[in-house]
Amino acid sequence: NAGVTQTPKFRILKIGQSMTLQCTQDMNHNYMYWYRQDPGMGLKLIYYSVGAGITDKGEVPNGYNVSRSTTEDFPLRLELAAPSQTSVYFCASVEDTGYTFGSGTRLTVV
Amino acid sequence: GQNIDQPTEMTATEGAIVQINCTYQTSGFNGLFWYQQHAGEAPTFLSYNVLDGLEEKGRFSSFLSRSKGYSYLLLKELQMKDSASYLCAVRDQGGSYIPTFGRGTSLIVHP
């Protein structure tokens, strides 16, 4: 049982490049979330999904897109990377009270 | 929306007891969580309170007062490995199970 798996763990992007952060969970959870965490700040919600085919914006969605074609996968897309998107990104899923986080992706945009 | 407040940093001595407070204002309430996060790692679940009172789990306990919008995490018999950030998160009453996180309290345990 792998839980929530995120890839890659680290990435350096140039301004204007695009990339997809992958998130997969094998717990059959319907609810999944993408957060970003900046130094000294709490986790900020980017996007979330309550089930396959359903996504919605969180607190800081600008510059990002998501899709949820299956229950297992919830990828986060950055289309035109900007230095403000330098952060650590966490994917999470939940079943009732059990929130499980992935190990995170540390992204630097230069 | 949610507004969550917790101290930025605390220090304590190995073997001691420390209490980390969290206050919140929310338009709806459906549970409060505490997470532990070591530097460079993902948050890990510590506790969940939805009713008033104290929940004890080994060296860690969490307390909730819904009428006061207040919770605390109590850590006993502190160990060096307890040095970490402790995140308070509140979940609203909507059907999306979204928790809103505070900025976290950085706890430094020294010998």
Coordinates of N, CA and C in Angstrom, one line a residue:
Chain A
N1 N 0.8 -1.2 0.0 CA 0.0 0.0 0.0 C 0.9 1.2 0.0
A2 N 1.0 1.9 -1.2 CA 1.9 3.0 -1.3 C 1.4 4.3 -0.7
G3 N 0.0 4.5 -0.6 CA -0.5 5.7 -0.1 C -0.6 6.8 -1.2
V4 N 0.0 7.9 -1.0 CA 0.0 9.0 -2.0 C 1.4 9.2 -2.5
T5 N 1.5 9.1 -3.8 CA 2.8 9.1 -4.5 C 2.9 10.4 -5.3
Q6 N 4.0 11.2 -5.1 CA 4.2 12.4 -5.9 C 5.5 12.2 -6.7
T7 N 5.5 12.7 -7.9 CA 6.7 12.8 -8.7 C 6.7 14.1 -9.5
P8 N 7.8 14.7 -9.8 CA 9.1 14.4 -9.3 C 9.3 14.9 -7.9
K9 N 10.4 14.6 -7.2 CA 10.7 15.1 -5.9 C 11.3 16.5 -6.0
F10 N 12.1 16.8 -7.0 CA 12.7 18.0 -7.2 C 12.6 18.4 -8.7
R11 N 12.6 19.7 -9.0 CA 12.6 20.1 -10.4 C 13.0 21.6 -10.4
I12 N 13.8 21.9 -11.4 CA 14.2 23.3 -11.7 C 13.6 23.6 -13.1
L13 N 12.8 24.7 -13.1 CA 12.2 25.1 -14.4 C 12.7 26.5 -14.8
K14 N 12.8 26.8 -16.0 CA 13.1 28.2 -16.5 C 11.8 28.9 -16.6
I15 N 11.8 30.2 -16.5 CA 10.6 31.0 -16.6 C 10.0 30.8 -18.0
G16 N 8.6 30.5 -18.0 CA 7.9 30.3 -19.2 C 7.8 28.8 -19.6
Q17 N 8.5 28.0 -19.0 CA 8.4 26.5 -19.2 C 7.1 26.0 -18.6
S18 N 6.8 24.8 -19.0 CA 5.6 24.2 -18.4 C 6.0 22.8 -17.9
M19 N 5.2 22.3 -17.0 CA 5.4 21.0 -16.4 C 4.2 20.5 -15.7
T20 N 4.1 19.1 -15.5 CA 3.1 18.5 -14.7 C 3.6 17.8 -13.5
L21 N 3.0 18.1 -12.4 CA 3.3 17.4 -11.1 C 2.4 16.3 -11.0
Q22 N 2.9 15.1 -10.8 CA 2.0 13.9 -10.8 C 1.7 13.5 -9.4
C23 N 0.4 13.1 -9.2 CA 0.0 12.6 -7.8 C -0.9 11.4 -8.1
T24 N -0.6 10.3 -7.4 CA -1.4 9.1 -7.5 C -1.6 8.5 -6.1
Q25 N -2.9 8.1 -5.9 CA -3.1 7.4 -4.6 C -3.8 6.1 -4.9
D26 N -3.5 5.1 -4.0 CA -4.1 3.8 -4.2 C -5.0 3.4 -3.1
M27 N -5.6 4.4 -2.5 CA -6.5 4.1 -1.3 C -8.0 4.2 -1.7
N28 N -8.3 4.5 -3.0 CA -9.6 4.7 -3.5 C -10.3 5.9 -2.9
H29 N -9.6 6.9 -2.5 CA -10.2 8.1 -1.9 C -10.8 8.9 -3.0
N30 N -11.9 9.5 -2.7 CA -12.6 10.4 -3.6 C -12.0 11.8 -3.6
Y31 N -11.7 12.3 -2.3 CA -11.2 13.6 -2.1 C -9.7 13.8 -2.3
M32 N -9.3 14.7 -3.1 CA -7.9 14.9 -3.3 C -7.6 16.4 -3.4
Y33 N -6.4 16.8 -3.0 CA -6.1 18.3 -2.9 C -4.7 18.5 -3.3
W34 N -4.4 19.7 -3.8 CA -3.1 20.2 -4.1 C -2.9 21.5 -3.2
Y35 N -1.8 21.4 -2.5 CA -1.4 22.6 -1.6 C 0.0 23.0 -2.1
R36 N 0.3 24.3 -1.8 CA 1.7 24.8 -1.9 C 2.1 25.4 -0.6
Q37 N 3.4 25.2 -0.2 CA 3.9 25.7 1.1 C 5.1 26.5 0.8
D38 N 5.0 27.8 1.2 CA 6.2 28.7 1.2 C 6.8 28.9 2.5
P39 N 8.0 29.2 2.6 CA 8.7 29.3 3.9 C 8.0 30.2 4.9
G40 N 7.7 29.7 6.1 CA 7.1 30.5 7.2 C 5.6 30.6 6.9
M41 N 5.1 30.0 5.9 CA 3.6 30.1 5.6 C 3.0 28.7 5.8
G42 N 1.7 28.8 6.0 CA 0.9 27.5 6.1 C 0.7 26.9 4.7
L43 N 0.0 25.9 4.6 CA -0.3 25.2 3.4 C -1.5 26.0 2.7
K44 N -1.3 26.4 1.5 CA -2.3 27.1 0.7 C -3.0 26.2 -0.3
L45 N -4.3 26.1 -0.3 CA -5.0 25.2 -1.2 C -5.0 25.8 -2.6
I46 N -4.5 25.0 -3.6 CA -4.5 25.4 -5.0 C -5.8 25.0 -5.7
Y47 N -6.0 23.7 -5.8 CA -7.1 23.0 -6.4 C -7.5 21.8 -5.5
Y48 N -8.8 21.4 -5.7 CA -9.2 20.2 -5.1 C -10.2 19.5 -6.0
S49 N -10.4 18.2 -5.6 CA -11.4 17.4 -6.4 C -12.1 16.5 -5.4
V50 N -13.4 16.4 -5.6 CA -14.3 15.5 -4.8 C -14.6 14.2 -5.4
G51 N -14.1 14.0 -6.6 CA -14.3 12.7 -7.3 C -13.8 12.8 -8.8
A52 N -13.8 11.7 -9.4 CA -13.3 11.7 -10.8 C -14.3 12.6 -11.7
G53 N -13.6 13.4 -12.5 CA -14.4 14.3 -13.3 C -14.8 15.6 -12.7
I54 N -14.5 15.8 -11.4 CA -14.9 17.0 -10.7 C -13.7 17.7 -10.0
T55 N -13.5 19.0 -10.4 CA -12.4 19.7 -9.8 C -12.9 21.1 -9.5
D56 N -12.2 21.8 -8.6 CA -12.6 23.1 -8.2 C -11.4 23.9 -7.7
K57 N -11.5 25.3 -7.8 CA -10.4 26.1 -7.4 C -10.4 26.2 -5.9
G58 N -9.1 26.4 -5.4 CA -8.9 26.7 -4.0 C -8.6 28.1 -3.8
E59 N -7.7 28.4 -2.8 CA -7.4 29.8 -2.5 C -6.5 30.4 -3.4
V60 N -5.5 29.7 -4.1 CA -4.5 30.3 -4.9 C -4.4 29.5 -6.2
P61 N -5.4 29.5 -7.1 CA -5.4 28.7 -8.3 C -4.7 29.3 -9.5
N62 N -4.5 30.6 -9.5 CA -3.9 31.3 -10.7 C -2.6 30.7 -11.1
G63 N -2.5 30.4 -12.4 CA -1.2 29.9 -12.9 C -1.2 28.4 -12.9
Y64 N -2.2 27.7 -12.5 CA -2.3 26.3 -12.4 C -3.5 25.7 -13.0
N65 N -3.5 24.4 -13.4 CA -4.6 23.7 -13.9 C -4.6 22.3 -13.4
V66 N -5.7 21.6 -13.2 CA -5.8 20.3 -12.8 C -6.8 19.5 -13.7
S67 N -6.7 18.2 -13.5 CA -7.7 17.3 -14.2 C -7.8 16.1 -13.2
R68 N -9.0 15.4 -13.4 CA -9.2 14.2 -12.5 C -10.0 13.2 -13.4
S69 N -9.3 12.5 -14.3 CA -9.9 11.6 -15.2 C -10.2 10.2 -14.5
T70 N -9.4 9.9 -13.4 CA -9.6 8.7 -12.7 C -9.6 9.0 -11.2
T71 N -10.0 8.1 -10.4 CA -10.0 8.3 -8.9 C -8.6 8.3 -8.4
E72 N -7.7 7.6 -9.1 CA -6.3 7.5 -8.6 C -5.4 8.7 -8.8
D73 N -5.6 9.4 -10.0 CA -4.7 10.4 -10.4 C -5.2 11.8 -10.4
F74 N -4.4 12.7 -9.9 CA -4.8 14.1 -9.8 C -3.6 15.0 -10.1
P75 N -3.2 15.1 -11.4 CA -2.0 15.9 -11.8 C -2.3 17.4 -11.8
L76 N -1.2 18.1 -11.4 CA -1.2 19.6 -11.4 C -0.4 20.1 -12.5
R77 N -0.9 21.0 -13.3 CA -0.2 21.5 -14.5 C 0.2 23.0 -14.3
L78 N 1.5 23.3 -14.6 CA 1.9 24.7 -14.6 C 2.2 25.0 -16.1
E79 N 1.5 26.0 -16.7 CA 1.6 26.2 -18.1 C 2.8 27.2 -18.4
L80 N 2.9 28.3 -17.7 CA 3.9 29.3 -18.0 C 4.6 29.6 -16.6
A81 N 5.6 28.8 -16.3 CA 6.2 29.0 -15.0 C 6.7 30.4 -14.7
A82 N 6.5 30.8 -13.5 CA 6.9 32.1 -13.0 C 7.7 32.0 -11.7
P83 N 8.6 32.9 -11.4 CA 9.4 32.8 -10.2 C 8.5 32.7 -8.9
S84 N 7.3 33.3 -9.0 CA 6.4 33.2 -7.8 C 5.9 31.8 -7.5
Q85 N 6.1 30.9 -8.5 CA 5.6 29.5 -8.3 C 6.7 28.7 -7.7
T86 N 7.8 29.2 -7.4 CA 8.8 28.5 -6.6 C 8.3 28.2 -5.2
S87 N 8.2 26.9 -4.9 CA 7.5 26.5 -3.7 C 7.7 25.0 -3.5
V88 N 7.1 24.5 -2.4 CA 7.0 23.1 -2.2 C 5.5 22.7 -2.4
Y89 N 5.3 21.7 -3.2 CA 3.9 21.3 -3.5 C 3.6 20.0 -2.9
F90 N 2.4 19.9 -2.2 CA 2.0 18.7 -1.6 C 0.6 18.3 -2.2
C91 N 0.5 17.0 -2.5 CA -0.8 16.4 -2.8 C -1.3 15.7 -1.6
A92 N -2.6 15.6 -1.4 CA -3.1 14.9 -0.3 C -4.5 14.3 -0.7
S93 N -4.8 13.2 0.0 CA -6.1 12.6 -0.2 C -6.7 12.4 1.2
V94 N -8.0 12.1 1.2 CA -8.7 12.0 2.5 C -9.9 11.0 2.4
E95 N -10.0 10.2 3.5 CA -11.2 9.3 3.7 C -11.6 9.6 5.1
D96 N -12.8 10.3 5.2 CA -13.3 10.7 6.5 C -12.3 11.6 7.3
T97 N -11.6 11.1 8.3 CA -10.7 11.9 9.1 C -9.2 11.7 8.7
G98 N -9.0 10.7 7.8 CA -7.6 10.3 7.5 C -7.0 11.0 6.3
Y99 N -6.4 12.2 6.6 CA -5.7 12.9 5.5 C -4.3 12.3 5.3
T100 N -3.9 12.0 4.1 CA -2.6 11.5 3.8 C -1.9 12.4 2.8
F101 N -0.7 12.8 3.1 CA 0.1 13.7 2.2 C 1.1 12.9 1.4
G102 N 1.3 13.3 0.2 CA 2.5 12.8 -0.5 C 3.8 13.4 0.0
S103 N 4.9 13.0 -0.5 CA 6.2 13.4 0.1 C 6.6 14.8 -0.4
G104 N 5.9 15.4 -1.4 CA 6.2 16.7 -1.8 C 7.0 16.8 -3.1
T105 N 6.9 17.9 -3.8 CA 7.7 18.3 -4.9 C 8.3 19.7 -4.7
R106 N 9.6 19.7 -4.6 CA 10.3 21.0 -4.4 C 10.6 21.6 -5.8
L107 N 9.9 22.7 -6.2 CA 10.0 23.3 -7.5 C 10.7 24.7 -7.4
T108 N 11.7 24.9 -8.2 CA 12.4 26.2 -8.3 C 12.2 26.7 -9.7
V109 N 11.8 27.9 -9.9 CA 11.6 28.6 -11.2 C 12.7 29.7 -11.3
V110 N 13.5 29.6 -12.3 CA 14.6 30.6 -12.4 C 14.6 31.3 -13.7
Chain B
G1 N -15.2 31.8 5.7 CA -13.8 31.5 5.6 C -13.3 31.2 7.0
Q2 N -12.0 30.9 7.0 CA -11.3 30.5 8.3 C -10.2 31.5 8.6
N3 N -10.0 31.8 9.9 CA -8.8 32.5 10.3 C -8.2 31.7 11.5
I4 N -7.0 31.3 11.3 CA -6.4 30.4 12.3 C -5.1 31.1 12.8
D5 N -4.9 31.1 14.1 CA -3.8 31.8 14.7 C -3.0 30.8 15.6
Q6 N -1.7 30.7 15.5 CA -0.9 30.0 16.4 C 0.5 30.6 16.5
P7 N 1.2 30.4 17.6 CA 2.5 31.1 17.7 C 3.4 30.6 16.7
T8 N 4.4 31.6 16.3 CA 5.3 31.2 15.2 C 6.4 30.3 15.7
E9 N 6.9 30.5 16.9 CA 8.0 29.6 17.4 C 7.9 29.5 18.9
M10 N 8.3 28.3 19.3 CA 8.4 28.0 20.8 C 9.7 27.2 21.0
T11 N 10.3 27.3 22.2 CA 11.4 26.5 22.6 C 11.1 25.8 23.9
A12 N 11.7 24.6 24.1 CA 11.4 23.9 25.3 C 12.6 23.0 25.5
T13 N 12.7 22.4 26.7 CA 13.8 21.6 27.1 C 13.4 20.1 27.0
E14 N 14.3 19.3 26.6 CA 14.1 17.8 26.6 C 13.6 17.3 27.9
G15 N 12.5 16.5 27.9 CA 11.9 16.0 29.1 C 10.8 16.8 29.6
A16 N 10.7 18.0 29.2 CA 9.6 18.9 29.7 C 8.3 18.7 29.0
I17 N 7.3 19.6 29.3 CA 6.0 19.6 28.7 C 5.8 20.9 28.0
V18 N 5.2 20.9 26.8 CA 5.0 22.1 26.1 C 3.5 22.1 25.6
Q19 N 2.9 23.3 25.6 CA 1.5 23.4 25.1 C 1.5 24.4 23.9
I20 N 1.0 24.0 22.8 CA 1.0 24.8 21.6 C -0.5 25.2 21.4
N21 N -0.8 26.4 21.4 CA -2.2 26.9 21.3 C -2.6 27.2 19.9
C22 N -3.8 27.1 19.6 CA -4.4 27.5 18.3 C -5.8 28.1 18.5
T23 N -6.0 29.3 18.0 CA -7.3 29.9 18.0 C -7.8 30.0 16.6
Y24 N -9.1 30.0 16.4 CA -9.7 30.1 15.1 C -11.0 30.8 15.1
Q25 N -11.3 31.4 14.0 CA -12.6 32.0 13.7 C -13.1 31.3 12.4
T26 N -14.3 30.8 12.4 CA -14.8 30.1 11.3 C -16.3 30.3 11.1
S27 N -16.7 30.3 9.8 CA -18.1 30.4 9.6 C -18.8 29.1 9.7
G28 N -18.1 28.0 9.8 CA -18.7 26.7 10.1 C -17.5 25.8 10.5
F29 N -17.8 24.8 11.3 CA -16.8 24.0 11.9 C -17.1 22.5 11.8
N30 N -16.2 21.7 11.3 CA -16.4 20.3 11.2 C -15.1 19.5 11.5
G31 N -14.4 20.0 12.6 CA -13.2 19.3 13.1 C -12.0 20.1 13.0
L32 N -11.1 19.8 13.9 CA -9.8 20.4 14.0 C -8.7 19.4 14.1
F33 N -7.6 19.6 13.3 CA -6.5 18.6 13.1 C -5.2 19.3 13.6
W34 N -4.4 18.4 14.1 CA -3.0 18.8 14.4 C -2.1 17.8 13.5
Y35 N -1.1 18.5 12.9 CA -0.1 17.8 12.1 C 1.3 18.1 12.5
Q36 N 2.2 17.2 12.4 CA 3.6 17.4 12.7 C 4.3 17.4 11.3
Q37 N 5.2 18.3 11.2 CA 6.0 18.4 9.9 C 7.5 18.7 10.2
H38 N 8.3 17.6 10.0 CA 9.7 17.8 10.1 C 10.2 18.5 8.9
A39 N 11.3 19.3 9.0 CA 11.9 20.1 7.9 C 12.1 19.2 6.7
G40 N 11.6 19.6 5.6 CA 11.8 18.9 4.3 C 11.0 17.7 4.1
E41 N 10.0 17.5 5.0 CA 9.2 16.4 4.9 C 7.7 16.8 4.8
A42 N 6.8 15.8 4.5 CA 5.4 16.0 4.4 C 4.8 16.1 5.8
P43 N 3.7 16.7 6.0 CA 2.9 16.7 7.3 C 2.4 15.3 7.6
T44 N 2.5 15.0 8.8 CA 1.9 13.7 9.3 C 0.9 13.9 10.3
F45 N -0.2 13.1 10.3 CA -1.3 13.3 11.1 C -1.0 13.0 12.6
L46 N -1.5 13.9 13.5 CA -1.3 13.7 14.9 C -2.6 13.4 15.6
S47 N -3.6 14.3 15.4 CA -4.9 14.2 16.1 C -6.0 14.9 15.4
Y48 N -7.2 14.5 15.8 CA -8.4 15.0 15.2 C -9.4 15.2 16.4
N49 N -10.0 16.5 16.5 CA -11.0 16.7 17.5 C -12.2 17.3 16.8
V50 N -13.3 16.8 17.1 CA -14.6 17.3 16.6 C -15.5 17.7 17.7
L51 N -15.4 17.1 18.9 CA -16.2 17.4 20.1 C -15.3 18.0 21.1
D52 N -15.9 18.8 22.0 CA -15.1 19.4 23.1 C -14.4 18.4 24.0
G53 N -13.3 18.7 24.5 CA -12.6 17.9 25.4 C -11.2 17.5 25.0
L54 N -10.6 16.6 25.7 CA -9.2 16.2 25.6 C -9.2 14.8 25.0
E55 N -8.3 14.7 23.9 CA -8.0 13.4 23.3 C -6.6 13.1 23.6
E56 N -6.3 12.0 24.2 CA -4.9 11.6 24.6 C -4.5 10.4 23.7
K57 N -3.2 10.6 23.3 CA -2.6 9.5 22.4 C -1.1 9.5 22.7
G58 N -0.8 8.6 23.7 CA 0.6 8.5 24.1 C 1.1 9.8 24.7
R59 N 2.2 10.3 24.2 CA 2.8 11.5 24.8 C 2.1 12.8 24.3
F60 N 1.2 12.6 23.3 CA 0.6 13.8 22.7 C -0.9 13.8 23.1
S61 N -1.4 15.0 23.4 CA -2.8 15.2 23.7 C -3.3 16.4 23.0
S62 N -4.6 16.4 22.6 CA -5.1 17.6 22.0 C -6.5 17.9 22.6
F63 N -6.7 19.2 22.8 CA -7.9 19.7 23.5 C -8.6 20.6 22.6
L64 N -10.0 20.6 22.7 CA -10.8 21.5 21.9 C -11.9 22.1 22.7
S65 N -12.1 23.4 22.5 CA -13.3 24.1 23.0 C -13.9 24.8 21.8
R66 N -15.0 24.3 21.4 CA -15.7 24.9 20.2 C -16.3 26.3 20.5
S67 N -16.8 26.4 21.7 CA -17.4 27.7 22.1 C -16.4 28.9 22.1
K68 N -15.1 28.5 22.5 CA -14.1 29.5 22.5 C -13.2 29.6 21.3
G69 N -13.5 28.7 20.3 CA -12.7 28.7 19.1 C -11.2 28.4 19.5
Y70 N -10.9 27.4 20.3 CA -9.6 27.3 20.9 C -9.3 25.8 20.9
S71 N -8.0 25.5 20.6 CA -7.5 24.2 20.8 C -6.0 24.3 21.3
Y72 N -5.5 23.2 21.9 CA -4.1 23.2 22.2 C -3.6 21.7 21.9
L73 N -2.3 21.7 21.6 CA -1.6 20.4 21.5 C -0.6 20.3 22.7
L74 N -0.7 19.3 23.4 CA 0.2 19.1 24.6 C 1.2 18.0 24.3
L75 N 2.4 18.3 24.4 CA 3.5 17.3 24.2 C 4.2 17.1 25.5
K76 N 4.2 15.8 26.0 CA 4.9 15.5 27.3 C 6.2 14.8 27.0
E77 N 7.0 14.8 28.0 CA 8.3 14.1 28.0 C 9.0 14.3 26.7
L78 N 9.2 15.6 26.4 CA 9.8 16.0 25.1 C 11.1 15.3 24.8
Q79 N 11.2 15.0 23.5 CA 12.4 14.4 23.0 C 12.9 15.3 21.9
M80 N 14.2 15.1 21.6 CA 14.9 15.9 20.6 C 14.1 15.8 19.2
K81 N 13.7 14.6 19.0 CA 13.0 14.3 17.7 C 11.7 15.0 17.5
D82 N 11.2 15.6 18.6 CA 9.9 16.4 18.6 C 10.1 17.8 18.0
S83 N 11.4 18.1 17.8 CA 11.7 19.4 17.1 C 11.1 19.4 15.7
A84 N 10.1 20.2 15.4 CA 9.4 20.1 14.2 C 8.4 21.3 14.1
S85 N 7.7 21.5 13.0 CA 6.6 22.4 12.9 C 5.3 21.7 13.2
Y86 N 4.4 22.4 14.0 CA 3.1 21.8 14.3 C 2.0 22.6 13.7
L87 N 1.3 22.0 12.8 CA 0.3 22.7 12.1 C -1.1 22.4 12.6
C88 N -1.9 23.5 12.9 CA -3.3 23.4 13.3 C -4.1 23.6 12.0
A89 N -5.1 22.8 11.8 CA -6.0 22.9 10.6 C -7.4 22.7 11.0
V90 N -8.3 23.6 10.4 CA -9.7 23.5 10.7 C -10.5 23.1 9.5
R91 N -11.4 22.2 9.6 CA -12.2 21.8 8.5 C -13.6 22.5 8.6
D92 N -14.1 23.0 7.4 CA -15.4 23.6 7.4 C -16.5 22.6 7.3
Q93 N -17.7 23.1 7.2 CA -18.9 22.2 7.2 C -19.3 21.8 5.7
G94 N -18.6 22.4 4.8 CA -18.9 22.0 3.4 C -18.6 20.6 3.1
G95 N -19.1 20.1 2.0 CA -19.0 18.7 1.6 C -17.7 18.3 1.0
S96 N -16.8 19.2 0.9 CA -15.5 18.9 0.2 C -14.4 18.5 1.2
Y97 N -14.6 18.5 2.5 CA -13.6 18.0 3.5 C -12.4 18.9 3.4
I98 N -12.4 20.1 3.1 CA -11.2 21.0 2.9 C -10.8 21.4 4.3
P99 N -9.5 21.1 4.7 CA -8.9 21.7 5.9 C -8.2 23.0 5.5
T100 N -8.3 24.0 6.3 CA -7.5 25.3 6.2 C -6.5 25.2 7.3
F101 N -5.2 25.5 6.9 CA -4.1 25.3 7.8 C -3.6 26.7 8.3
G102 N -3.2 26.7 9.6 CA -2.5 27.8 10.1 C -1.1 27.8 9.6
R103 N -0.3 28.8 10.0 CA 1.1 29.0 9.5 C 2.0 28.0 10.2
G104 N 1.6 27.4 11.3 CA 2.5 26.4 11.9 C 3.3 27.0 13.0
T105 N 3.6 26.2 14.0 CA 4.4 26.6 15.2 C 5.7 25.8 15.1
S106 N 6.8 26.5 15.0 CA 8.1 25.8 15.0 C 8.6 25.5 16.4
L107 N 8.7 24.3 16.8 CA 9.1 23.9 18.1 C 10.5 23.5 18.1
I108 N 11.3 24.1 18.9 CA 12.7 23.7 19.1 C 12.9 23.1 20.4
V109 N 13.4 21.9 20.5 CA 13.7 21.2 21.7 C 15.2 21.1 21.9
H110 N 15.6 21.7 23.0 CA 17.1 21.7 23.3 C 17.4 20.8 24.5
P111 N 18.7 20.4 24.6 CA 19.0 19.4 25.7 C 18.9 20.1 27.0

